[in-house]
Short mmCIF file of C-alpha atoms in Angstrom, two decimals:
data_model
loop_
_atom_site.label_atom_id
_atom_site.label_comp_id
_atom_site.label_asym_id
_atom_site.label_seq_id
_atom_site.Cartn_x
_atom_site.Cartn_y
_atom_site.Cartn_z
CA MET E 1 7.62 30.24 -42.75
CA LYS E 2 10.03 30.33 -39.97
CA THR E 3 7.66 33.84 -39.01
CA PHE E 4 4.88 31.87 -38.92
CA GLN E 5 6.69 29.34 -36.63
CA LYS E 6 7.85 32.07 -34.40
CA LEU E 7 4.62 33.40 -34.11
CA LEU E 8 3.34 30.07 -33.02
CA ILE E 9 5.60 28.99 -30.56
CA ILE E 10 4.64 33.01 -28.66
CA ILE E 11 1.10 32.20 -28.97
CA LEU E 12 0.99 28.72 -27.76
CA PHE E 13 3.68 30.16 -24.26
CA VAL E 14 1.44 32.62 -24.03
CA HIS E 15 -1.82 30.73 -24.31
CA TYR E 16 -0.08 27.13 -21.12
CA SER E 17 1.60 30.72 -19.20
CA CYS E 18 -2.44 31.91 -19.35
CA SER E 19 -3.89 28.60 -18.78
CA ASP E 20 -1.45 28.11 -15.64
CA ASP E 21 -2.05 31.58 -13.85
CA MET E 22 -5.73 31.06 -14.24
CA GLY E 23 -4.99 27.44 -13.24
CA ILE E 24 -2.49 28.45 -9.85
CA GLN E 25 -5.53 30.95 -9.31
CA ASP E 26 -7.57 28.24 -9.40
CA GLU E 27 -6.21 26.54 -7.15
CA ASN E 28 -5.57 29.09 -4.53
CA GLN E 29 -9.57 29.84 -4.24
CA GLN E 30 -9.83 26.00 -4.20
CA LEU E 31 -7.86 25.18 -1.47
CA GLU E 32 -9.05 28.55 0.43
CA SER E 33 -12.49 27.50 0.16
CA ASN E 34 -11.68 23.39 0.87
CA LEU E 35 -9.12 23.83 3.93
CA LYS E 36 -12.66 26.08 5.09
CA GLU E 37 -15.25 23.90 4.52
CA ASN E 38 -13.56 20.32 4.10
CA VAL E 39 -12.48 18.95 7.59
CA ASN E 40 -9.93 16.32 6.48
CA VAL E 41 -7.19 17.56 7.63
CA ALA E 42 -8.49 19.32 10.62
CA SER E 43 -9.43 15.79 12.06
CA ARG E 44 -6.18 14.38 11.65
CA SER E 45 -5.11 14.61 15.52
CA SER E 46 -7.91 11.57 16.24
CA LEU E 47 -6.15 9.19 13.77
CA LYS E 48 -5.06 6.16 15.37
CA PRO E 49 -1.21 5.96 14.91
CA ILE E 50 0.02 4.03 11.24
CA GLY E 51 1.61 1.60 12.33
CA THR E 52 -0.02 0.54 15.69
CA GLY E 53 -2.79 -1.89 13.84
CA VAL E 54 -3.48 -2.99 10.68
CA MET E 55 -3.33 -2.17 7.27
CA MET E 56 -7.04 -3.20 4.61
CA GLN E 57 -6.11 -2.75 1.46
CA ALA E 58 -9.54 -1.44 0.56
CA PHE E 59 -9.58 -2.35 -3.39
CA TYR E 60 -9.48 -5.54 -5.63
CA TRP E 61 -8.35 -6.27 -9.39
CA ASP E 62 -11.81 -5.53 -10.92
CA VAL E 63 -13.52 -4.02 -8.98
CA PRO E 64 -17.05 -3.73 -9.69
CA ALA E 65 -17.56 -0.68 -11.93
CA GLY E 66 -20.10 2.24 -12.16
CA GLY E 67 -18.93 4.97 -9.94
CA THR E 68 -20.27 2.81 -6.89
CA TRP E 69 -16.84 1.42 -4.84
CA TRP E 70 -16.08 4.71 -2.58
CA GLN E 71 -19.43 5.00 -1.20
CA VAL E 72 -19.19 1.40 -0.33
CA ILE E 73 -15.88 1.76 1.22
CA GLU E 74 -17.35 4.02 3.51
CA GLY E 75 -19.99 1.80 4.83
CA LYS E 76 -17.42 -0.63 6.03
CA VAL E 77 -14.61 2.26 7.38
CA GLN E 78 -16.34 1.92 10.45
CA ASP E 79 -16.48 -1.80 10.98
CA TRP E 80 -13.13 -1.53 10.03
CA SER E 81 -11.73 0.78 12.78
CA ASN E 82 -13.35 -1.31 15.25
CA ALA E 83 -11.80 -4.82 14.26
CA GLY E 84 -8.50 -2.59 14.58
CA ILE E 85 -8.02 -1.75 11.06
CA ASP E 86 -6.12 1.23 11.26
CA ALA E 87 -5.37 2.51 7.74
CA ILE E 88 -6.67 1.61 4.52
CA TRP E 89 -5.00 2.49 0.94
CA LEU E 90 -7.55 3.19 -1.62
CA PRO E 91 -6.68 2.33 -6.02
CA PRO E 92 -5.79 5.31 -8.10
CA VAL E 93 -8.41 8.26 -7.08
CA SER E 94 -7.22 9.97 -10.48
CA LYS E 95 -8.84 9.54 -14.00
CA ALA E 96 -6.65 7.95 -16.35
CA GLN E 97 -7.01 6.63 -20.19
CA ASN E 98 -9.59 4.35 -19.38
CA GLY E 99 -12.29 6.57 -18.08
CA ALA E 100 -14.97 5.22 -16.00
CA PHE E 101 -13.64 1.65 -16.82
CA SER E 102 -9.40 2.16 -15.57
CA MET E 103 -8.12 0.58 -12.45
CA GLY E 104 -6.32 3.85 -12.55
CA TYR E 105 -2.78 2.49 -12.78
CA ASP E 106 -3.07 4.20 -16.15
CA PRO E 107 -2.67 7.75 -15.18
CA PHE E 108 -3.76 10.60 -17.12
CA ASP E 109 -4.96 13.42 -14.96
CA TYR E 110 -3.56 13.74 -11.48
CA TYR E 111 -6.56 16.09 -9.94
CA ASP E 112 -9.64 14.35 -12.03
CA PHE E 113 -10.91 13.03 -9.40
CA GLY E 114 -14.21 12.42 -11.20
CA GLN E 115 -15.12 15.97 -12.05
CA TYR E 116 -14.34 16.70 -15.37
CA ASN E 117 -15.53 15.36 -18.37
CA GLN E 118 -12.64 14.04 -20.23
CA MET E 119 -11.09 9.81 -21.36
CA GLY E 120 -14.95 10.04 -21.89
CA SER E 121 -16.39 9.74 -18.74
CA THR E 122 -16.55 12.34 -15.60
CA GLU E 123 -16.61 9.68 -12.69
CA THR E 124 -14.04 7.42 -11.65
CA ARG E 125 -14.47 3.69 -12.12
CA PHE E 126 -14.81 4.07 -8.43
CA GLY E 127 -17.03 7.42 -8.25
CA SER E 128 -16.95 11.22 -7.83
CA LYS E 129 -14.66 13.76 -6.18
CA SER E 130 -17.81 14.47 -4.24
CA GLU E 131 -17.68 10.89 -3.13
CA LEU E 132 -14.50 10.45 -2.44
CA GLU E 133 -14.27 13.16 -0.46
CA SER E 134 -17.03 12.04 1.98
CA LEU E 135 -15.05 8.13 2.05
CA ILE E 136 -11.61 10.01 3.33
CA ASN E 137 -13.95 12.12 6.21
CA GLU E 138 -15.74 9.10 7.00
CA ALA E 139 -12.94 7.45 7.12
CA HIS E 140 -10.80 9.69 9.56
CA SER E 141 -14.30 9.68 11.64
CA ALA E 142 -13.71 6.66 12.04
CA ARG E 143 -9.75 7.49 13.48
CA LEU E 144 -8.93 5.66 9.92
CA SER E 145 -5.76 6.92 8.16
CA VAL E 146 -6.63 7.14 4.50
CA ILE E 147 -3.28 6.11 2.35
CA ALA E 148 -3.02 7.25 -1.81
CA ASP E 149 -1.96 5.25 -4.53
CA ILE E 150 0.86 6.79 -6.44
CA VAL E 151 1.63 5.80 -10.55
CA ILE E 152 4.43 8.23 -11.49
CA ASN E 153 6.61 5.83 -13.09
CA HIS E 154 4.68 5.81 -16.21
CA ASN E 155 1.64 7.86 -17.60
CA SER E 156 -1.51 7.02 -20.51
CA GLY E 157 -3.35 8.71 -22.25
CA GLY E 158 -1.39 11.59 -24.20
CA ASP E 159 -2.28 12.91 -27.36
CA LEU E 160 -0.05 12.01 -30.80
CA GLU E 161 3.10 14.76 -30.48
CA PRO E 162 6.33 14.68 -32.82
CA ASN E 163 9.34 13.53 -30.47
CA PRO E 164 13.06 15.57 -31.64
CA TYR E 165 14.46 13.18 -29.47
CA THR E 166 13.52 9.55 -31.12
CA GLY E 167 12.92 11.19 -34.35
CA THR E 168 9.55 9.72 -33.77
CA PRO E 169 6.27 11.18 -32.84
CA TYR E 170 5.00 9.06 -29.35
CA TYR E 171 1.74 10.26 -27.14
CA THR E 172 3.32 12.13 -25.05
CA ASP E 173 1.13 15.12 -25.26
CA PHE E 174 -0.95 15.74 -22.25
CA ASN E 175 -3.80 18.43 -22.13
CA PRO E 176 -5.67 17.72 -19.05
CA LEU E 177 -9.05 19.88 -18.35
CA SER E 178 -7.75 20.06 -14.69
CA GLY E 179 -5.33 22.65 -15.89
CA LYS E 180 -2.97 21.19 -13.96
CA PHE E 181 0.09 19.61 -15.16
CA TYR E 182 0.29 19.63 -18.48
CA ARG E 183 3.04 17.44 -20.21
CA SER E 184 5.07 17.14 -23.54
CA ASN E 185 7.84 15.33 -24.46
CA ALA E 186 10.14 16.61 -22.78
CA ASP E 187 8.34 15.25 -19.47
CA PHE E 188 9.69 11.82 -20.65
CA HIS E 189 12.23 9.71 -21.34
CA PRO E 190 14.38 9.88 -23.60
CA ASN E 191 14.64 13.83 -23.60
CA ALA E 192 17.60 16.54 -23.91
CA THR E 193 18.43 15.75 -20.03
CA CYS E 194 18.18 12.21 -19.56
CA ASN E 195 18.08 9.07 -22.37
CA SER E 196 16.59 6.54 -19.20
CA ASP E 197 16.03 6.21 -15.91
CA SER E 198 15.57 2.36 -13.80
CA GLY E 199 13.00 0.74 -15.96
CA VAL E 200 9.44 1.33 -18.24
CA PHE E 201 6.36 -0.37 -17.59
CA GLY E 202 3.90 -1.46 -20.16
CA GLY E 203 4.80 0.57 -23.16
CA PHE E 204 3.28 3.62 -21.61
CA PRO E 205 5.38 6.46 -21.53
CA ASP E 206 8.30 7.22 -18.86
CA LEU E 207 7.80 10.08 -17.06
CA SER E 208 11.14 11.86 -16.51
CA HIS E 209 11.85 12.41 -12.36
CA CYS E 210 15.52 14.51 -13.44
CA GLN E 211 13.26 17.72 -15.70
CA PRO E 212 13.03 20.46 -13.09
CA TYR E 213 9.47 20.86 -14.14
CA VAL E 214 8.55 17.34 -13.07
CA GLN E 215 9.32 17.16 -10.52
CA ASP E 216 8.24 20.64 -9.66
CA TRP E 217 4.84 19.49 -10.37
CA LEU E 218 4.86 16.39 -8.36
CA TRP E 219 6.21 17.35 -5.10
CA LYS E 220 7.49 20.83 -4.66
CA ARG E 221 5.24 23.30 -5.82
CA SER E 222 2.72 24.28 -3.43
CA ASN E 223 -0.23 22.42 -5.57
CA SER E 224 1.87 20.03 -6.21
CA VAL E 225 0.31 16.49 -6.40
CA ALA E 226 1.76 15.74 -3.22
CA LYS E 227 0.35 18.40 -1.77
CA TYR E 228 -2.40 18.60 -3.09
CA TYR E 229 -3.44 15.01 -2.09
CA LYS E 230 -2.17 15.75 1.58
CA ASN E 231 -3.60 19.09 2.33
CA VAL E 232 -6.67 19.07 -0.39
CA MET E 233 -8.18 16.02 0.41
CA GLY E 234 -6.58 14.86 2.72
CA PHE E 235 -4.74 11.71 2.51
CA ASP E 236 -2.57 11.22 5.36
CA GLY E 237 -0.30 8.77 3.49
CA TRP E 238 1.49 7.14 -0.10
CA ARG E 239 1.87 3.77 -1.32
CA PHE E 240 4.15 4.09 -4.36
CA ASP E 241 3.61 2.10 -7.64
CA TYR E 242 6.58 0.30 -9.71
CA VAL E 243 8.63 1.57 -7.61
CA LYS E 244 11.66 -0.01 -9.24
CA GLY E 245 11.04 1.68 -12.49
CA PHE E 246 12.40 4.92 -11.03
CA GLU E 247 15.38 6.11 -8.35
CA PRO E 248 14.60 5.64 -5.15
CA TRP E 249 16.06 9.29 -4.39
CA VAL E 250 12.48 10.15 -5.74
CA VAL E 251 10.50 8.50 -2.85
CA ARG E 252 12.99 9.91 -0.60
CA GLU E 253 12.60 13.92 -1.95
CA TRP E 254 8.42 13.02 -1.65
CA ASN E 255 8.78 12.50 1.60
CA ASN E 256 10.86 14.94 2.72
CA SER E 257 8.53 17.18 0.49
CA VAL E 258 4.95 16.47 2.27
CA GLY E 259 5.93 13.77 5.00
CA GLY E 260 3.67 10.93 5.98
CA PHE E 261 3.68 7.34 6.08
CA SER E 262 4.74 5.69 3.03
CA VAL E 263 5.70 2.06 1.35
CA GLY E 264 6.71 1.16 -1.80
CA GLU E 265 6.06 -1.96 -4.23
CA TYR E 266 9.33 -2.57 -5.16
CA TRP E 267 9.08 -5.68 -6.49
CA ASP E 268 11.36 -8.62 -5.30
CA GLY E 269 11.88 -11.62 -2.91
CA ASN E 270 15.34 -10.98 -2.15
CA ALA E 271 15.43 -9.55 1.84
CA GLY E 272 18.94 -7.68 1.50
CA THR E 273 17.55 -5.61 -2.33
CA LEU E 274 14.15 -4.17 -0.43
CA ASP E 275 16.53 -3.22 2.63
CA TRP E 276 18.71 -1.41 0.48
CA TRP E 277 16.02 -0.26 -0.98
CA SER E 278 13.94 1.29 2.08
CA GLY E 279 17.22 2.72 3.45
CA GLU E 280 17.93 4.68 0.44
CA ALA E 281 14.14 5.94 -0.02
CA GLN E 282 13.89 6.21 3.00
CA SER E 283 10.46 4.07 3.54
CA SER E 284 8.80 0.70 4.22
CA ALA E 285 8.87 -2.19 1.50
CA PHE E 286 6.32 -4.32 1.04
CA ASP E 287 7.92 -7.19 2.29
CA PHE E 288 7.85 -9.59 -1.00
CA ALA E 289 10.62 -12.01 0.79
CA CYS E 290 8.37 -12.63 3.12
CA TYR E 291 5.68 -13.48 0.82
CA TYR E 292 7.75 -16.11 -0.98
CA ARG E 293 8.91 -17.72 1.91
CA MET E 294 5.31 -18.06 2.93
CA ARG E 295 4.21 -19.01 -0.23
CA ASP E 296 7.37 -21.55 -0.16
CA ALA E 297 6.45 -22.62 3.36
CA PHE E 298 2.42 -23.56 3.14
CA MET E 299 1.67 -24.54 -0.70
CA GLY E 300 5.13 -26.28 -0.78
CA ASN E 301 4.07 -28.17 2.99
CA ASN E 302 7.53 -26.26 4.12
CA LEU E 303 7.20 -24.84 6.59
CA ASN E 304 11.33 -24.89 7.26
CA ARG E 305 10.95 -21.46 5.11
CA LEU E 306 9.79 -19.26 7.77
CA ASN E 307 13.29 -19.54 8.89
CA ASP E 308 14.90 -17.31 5.49
CA ASP E 309 16.01 -14.45 5.31
CA MET E 310 12.84 -11.34 5.10
CA LEU E 311 12.39 -8.00 5.45
CA TRP E 312 11.25 -7.79 8.88
CA LYS E 313 13.93 -9.77 10.00
CA ARG E 314 16.14 -6.81 8.50
CA ASN E 315 13.84 -4.00 9.87
CA SER E 316 11.29 -4.71 11.57
CA THR E 317 9.44 -1.17 11.93
CA LYS E 318 10.17 -0.96 7.16
CA ALA E 319 8.37 -3.94 6.25
CA VAL E 320 4.55 -4.39 5.24
CA THR E 321 3.70 -7.52 5.38
CA PHE E 322 0.75 -9.39 3.09
CA VAL E 323 -0.54 -12.05 2.27
CA ALA E 324 -2.04 -11.28 -0.74
CA ASN E 325 -3.31 -7.92 -3.15
CA HIS E 326 -4.47 -7.12 -6.35
CA ASP E 327 -1.47 -8.32 -8.02
CA THR E 328 -0.58 -11.61 -6.35
CA ASP E 329 -3.03 -14.24 -5.06
CA GLU E 330 -0.48 -17.26 -4.93
CA ILE E 331 -1.05 -18.57 -1.30
CA ILE E 332 -4.59 -20.48 -1.56
CA ASN E 333 -3.92 -23.20 0.45
CA ASN E 334 -3.25 -23.15 4.57
CA LYS E 335 -4.19 -18.78 3.78
CA LEU E 336 -5.64 -18.29 7.54
CA LEU E 337 -2.31 -19.86 8.34
CA ALA E 338 -0.38 -17.38 6.55
CA TYR E 339 -2.12 -14.65 7.97
CA ALA E 340 -1.67 -16.51 11.95
CA TYR E 341 2.24 -16.08 10.79
CA ILE E 342 1.92 -12.32 9.77
CA LEU E 343 -0.55 -11.26 12.33
CA THR E 344 1.80 -13.01 15.17
CA HIS E 345 5.54 -11.35 13.74
CA GLU E 346 7.08 -8.11 13.46
CA GLY E 347 5.87 -6.08 10.95
CA TYR E 348 3.02 -3.73 9.78
CA PRO E 349 0.76 -6.52 8.52
CA THR E 350 -1.95 -5.92 5.05
CA ILE E 351 -4.85 -7.32 5.11
CA PHE E 352 -6.35 -8.35 1.65
CA TYR E 353 -10.78 -6.99 1.14
CA ARG E 354 -11.48 -10.01 -0.63
CA ASP E 355 -9.60 -12.35 2.13
CA TYR E 356 -11.29 -10.33 4.78
CA GLU E 357 -15.47 -9.65 3.13
CA GLU E 358 -15.55 -12.58 1.21
CA TRP E 359 -13.28 -15.34 1.23
CA LEU E 360 -11.77 -15.82 4.80
CA ASP E 361 -13.80 -16.23 7.82
CA LYS E 362 -14.26 -13.31 8.73
CA GLY E 363 -14.82 -14.36 13.08
CA ARG E 364 -10.94 -15.17 12.91
CA MET E 365 -9.46 -12.61 10.84
CA ASN E 366 -11.21 -10.80 13.62
CA ASN E 367 -9.20 -12.83 16.23
CA LEU E 368 -6.34 -12.53 14.61
CA ILE E 369 -5.95 -8.95 14.31
CA TRP E 370 -7.02 -8.12 17.96
CA ILE E 371 -4.53 -11.01 19.17
CA HIS E 372 -1.33 -8.47 17.26
CA ASN E 373 -2.68 -5.63 18.22
CA ASN E 374 -3.01 -6.84 21.84
CA LEU E 375 -0.23 -9.52 22.61
CA ALA E 376 2.16 -9.32 19.51
CA GLY E 377 4.82 -7.20 21.09
CA GLY E 378 8.61 -7.15 21.27
CA SER E 379 11.64 -9.10 19.90
CA THR E 380 11.16 -12.74 18.02
CA ASN E 381 12.58 -15.84 18.91
CA VAL E 382 11.80 -19.34 16.68
CA LEU E 383 11.93 -22.43 19.45
CA TYR E 384 11.14 -25.00 16.46
CA THR E 385 10.35 -26.36 12.93
CA ASP E 386 10.30 -28.81 10.28
CA ASN E 387 8.38 -29.72 7.43
CA ASP E 388 4.64 -29.33 9.34
CA GLU E 389 5.39 -26.96 12.64
CA TYR E 390 6.03 -23.83 13.32
CA VAL E 391 6.54 -22.25 16.86
CA ALA E 392 8.12 -19.22 18.25
CA LYS E 393 7.16 -16.31 20.81
CA ARG E 394 7.29 -12.46 20.80
CA ASN E 395 9.04 -10.93 23.98
CA GLY E 396 6.50 -8.66 24.61
CA TYR E 397 6.58 -4.93 24.82
CA ASN E 398 3.74 -2.86 27.12
CA ASN E 399 2.73 -5.85 26.96
CA ALA E 400 3.26 -10.29 27.74
CA GLY E 401 4.18 -11.21 24.13
CA LEU E 402 2.74 -14.62 22.91
CA VAL E 403 4.08 -18.12 21.69
CA VAL E 404 2.61 -18.62 18.36
CA TYR E 405 2.03 -22.57 16.89
CA ILE E 406 0.97 -23.14 13.36
CA ASN E 407 0.29 -26.92 11.94
CA ASN E 408 0.58 -27.40 8.24
CA SER E 409 -0.19 -30.94 8.84
CA ASN E 410 -3.30 -33.56 8.90
CA SER E 411 -3.27 -34.30 12.71
CA TRP E 412 -2.90 -33.00 16.17
CA LYS E 413 0.54 -31.56 17.24
CA GLU E 414 1.97 -31.27 20.43
CA ARG E 415 5.03 -30.22 22.04
CA TRP E 416 7.12 -28.72 24.79
CA ILE E 417 8.11 -25.29 23.93
CA GLU E 418 10.43 -22.92 26.51
CA THR E 419 8.03 -19.32 27.63
CA ASN E 420 8.86 -15.86 29.23
CA TRP E 421 6.55 -16.83 32.38
CA SER E 422 7.01 -18.86 34.94
CA ASN E 423 3.90 -20.38 37.02
CA THR E 424 1.57 -18.32 34.83
CA ARG E 425 -1.40 -19.68 34.23
CA ILE E 426 -1.58 -19.67 30.11
CA LYS E 427 -4.63 -20.05 27.67
CA ASP E 428 -4.57 -20.11 24.06
CA TYR E 429 -6.45 -16.99 22.47
CA THR E 430 -7.84 -18.55 19.34
CA GLY E 431 -10.02 -20.89 21.28
CA ASN E 432 -8.66 -23.71 18.71
CA SER E 433 -7.28 -25.54 22.29
CA ASN E 434 -9.32 -25.51 25.28
CA TRP E 435 -5.90 -26.45 27.38
CA GLU E 436 -5.00 -23.65 29.62
CA PRO E 437 -1.92 -25.16 31.11
CA VAL E 438 0.58 -23.81 33.78
CA THR E 439 4.09 -22.61 33.31
CA GLN E 440 6.71 -24.78 34.88
CA GLY E 441 9.38 -22.66 37.51
CA GLY E 442 11.80 -23.10 34.78
CA ARG E 443 8.71 -21.29 32.27
CA TRP E 444 8.04 -24.84 30.21
CA VAL E 445 5.08 -25.35 29.23
CA LYS E 446 3.16 -28.21 27.07
CA ILE E 447 1.18 -26.35 24.08
CA GLN E 448 -1.18 -28.19 21.55
CA VAL E 449 -2.21 -27.35 17.95
CA PRO E 450 -5.07 -28.39 15.67
CA PRO E 451 -4.32 -30.20 11.87
CA LYS E 452 -4.20 -27.21 9.63
CA SER E 453 -4.54 -24.34 11.82
CA TYR E 454 -3.11 -22.94 14.58
CA SER E 455 -3.25 -21.82 18.15
CA VAL E 456 -1.34 -18.78 20.09
CA TRP E 457 -0.73 -18.49 23.63
CA ALA E 458 -0.24 -15.85 26.13
CA PRO E 459 -0.91 -15.36 29.75
CA LYS E 460 -4.48 -15.36 30.84
#
């Protein structure tokens, strides 16, 4: 029996070694072919710098199945770019356990973009590999960067195998048809090297980033997930899912290996914690502190909460602000007021697909995007707050700056405020007020705002 076991181990070793070598050969051939034929990488020089405009979250939970989503988005990227968007954030693009029905957050084969028949389908929920490549090409032609949603905390879809570290079998035997990044019980927690990391998610096998083999396949080797996504598929940046589940050095090492813009989903409303994670990971972070303060302000009718601590107030260059996303959408009332807040304040704003395309006034959204891109520069000073009113000014950076006036009451409001402009005619760039007052020599002026609305003032 022992002799048979040894023979079996040798056969398996040879099988996986050959499979890996073949995978590398295939990868090199495909890489060479793609670099010759695919313009994803070559067109990056003309992209808008990320952070100069606004990011679009180009999906929502349970977008229509059927493999058409990449085509839907491809048809919108030029209009989005014209409106002032500079990057699109796509859902996880690889094949997941639930195949054509999955939103991608249960990853199985990181290199199957809809070209292998596994997990019950060939295409992903969103479409085929060729359709994804076409979308990335079109986005680049429209000067938009493309952000990949990276799910590396957990995996799903593996076969059941014995686990010597727990004594009970678990679904950790991954044999993807792409021939890349095979995984076994040694690549998940617990294992011989480390028992756990920061957290598990949903009972899925918890990928072990302390293992050199996992690091190699995720970001180190020439055909790692990170380098393949960037150099072959043409992605320009990363949105890291559930970063509470692993240590921030993982994101830092990924970024150091391949570069590109990155933002982490550290779901925590404490601005200090977000600032800590961002510093350790050397990455931007979604500003959940800002999100929860806006929820309290606009849903709780208390705009004083906008004075509270937020990541953008601590480190605006690392704060990605948002009003809604595929996981959370609690600011239902006065949502345009919340967008007026993030699109006139510091940080890198993100717009949610359904808000822009379905639920809110697209003309008003485009107006706010224009205001963000053309007027909202420099540091921020809050000029006045109470339960119903909020007034702040941006001091300008290569532009004149602005004053934003948000009104959560049911009546018109007026207020004298001190601007940065003397003897200057100003106007409301939203069109919500038709006043065009002239600031006094001492820079004071009276401005107004409609009920449940906002106005944004700058020199005419």
